[in-house]
Amino acid sequence: MVGANDKHILETPVGRMNPITKAGVALFVGLTALILPISWLGFVFTALYFIAAAKGNILKPFAKIIFSFGIPITLMLLFIQGFYSPLNKTFILDCGFAKLGLEGVLNMLHIVGTLLTFLAGLYILNQTTYIGRLVAALNDIGMSPKAGYLTLATLNVVPQMQRRMHGIQEAQSARGLSTGGSALERFKAFIPLLGPVVLSSLTDAQERGMTLETHGFGLKENKHTSLVTNTNTPTDKAILYGAAVLFVVAVVLTVLNGVGIIAIG
Amino acid sequence: MAAGKKMGFFEGIKAQFSTKSLVLIPIAVGINLVGGTLCSVLKLPLFLDMIGTVIVASLSGPWVAALTGFLTNVFLSLIANPVYLPYSVVSILCGLTVGYMVKAGMLKTKWGFVLIWIALTLVNAISASMITTFLFGGATGATGTSVMTAGLVVALGDILAAAFTSSIIENFVDKGIALFIAYFVVKKIPRRFISQYASDAVDDAEDDVIE
């Protein structure tokens, strides 16, 4: 999540893009990778997202998350799907205890490619968008202010609660609570740490509720306004429609493939 | 507010979604996630990511709990990893299960507690292993459970059975402890605070907990 002051990310071409465009691209491109039965497609999309990440000044953390997620899951699924998939018919390698099947490996590549495509799209959306803009953009396309509040509050409250937990942890260890030792002892420390976080957050929730109500949040007669505005440039529209067209083409191709007119993959 | 709007025709459900419940949801999502963070701070091999959902289930009702579960997974999929998104179905089902069982007064008795525990474990294990197997092909790589599943595939030879077994083992301990903690936390919430939710829930669910 970026703050409102992270100019080096927000002032890039990717950062300036309308949040809805980024969300739409993440969704449509991800779905395209999911429905088309082409095992390498997801990796092509992920490679393209690398360019977008570079344009958005987030290449280093982006590469880190893609590889730290991609490599373990590839190995895990290569093992499970490659050796034990019920789809396996053609065997390409005999390891003694089990045989490596081609169909399972292709299935594994399709799953990993799809997951990476979704991960990459959402990561770019998340890391290059100021959250206030995202919620304002969602309200622009008709999401209710209540749902907008839920999204915004959830994204704000969680880091705040984690900070509060840190403070409570220090206070509790100051009065002698041990957070080490045996599993039972560590477990015993759980309630004294969680309890104060929960109770103080509940009081906090009550205050937030009162603030919202005094601002007329429950009113239904008037349209709610936002301090944050979003622009929808021709480039934004072109990119979003491009992604939508890609998805429609993918649906058509999948249907044609399904009824046997063409053969993919 | 998807769940609220969809069930808008059902007045009882609509009544659960007041502004007071609304501000409780983000907090509960936070509690869910803080539970997970605490586990890694204390190096406990658990998740405990349902405490907030159970608390909301007993304060505001089953549908608010379902929305809390859903939002927890949406949050995780945005912040941590999109593999959590399909599992929002699991969280919604669990929220509804606990919510309706608490509403039926089951958190009052020892056996009710055990019943909720068993129901929660089964609902979670069945739905989660279905998603893991049919959507992800057996492992998500996101948790240590994937390693256990990989081991069990060798022993059992079937991906669904392996995913289900590892899920049952993981959930039985985890959900029991989460339920236990949530029970204590709800008991400790001041009555002054709880009373404001009393009119929102269809039933006086919170009275079932505070004896």
mmCIF file of C-alpha atoms in Angstrom, chain B residues 54 98 163:
data_model
loop_
_atom_site.group_PDB
_atom_site.id
_atom_site.type_symbol
_atom_site.label_atom_id
_atom_site.label_comp_id
_atom_site.label_asym_id
_atom_site.label_seq_id
_atom_site.Cartn_x
_atom_site.Cartn_y
_atom_site.Cartn_z
ATOM 1 C CA VAL B 54 -16.632 -15.646 15.797
ATOM 2 C CA VAL B 98 -20.874 -20.159 13.654
ATOM 3 C CA ALA B 163 -5.872 -32.340 0.865
#
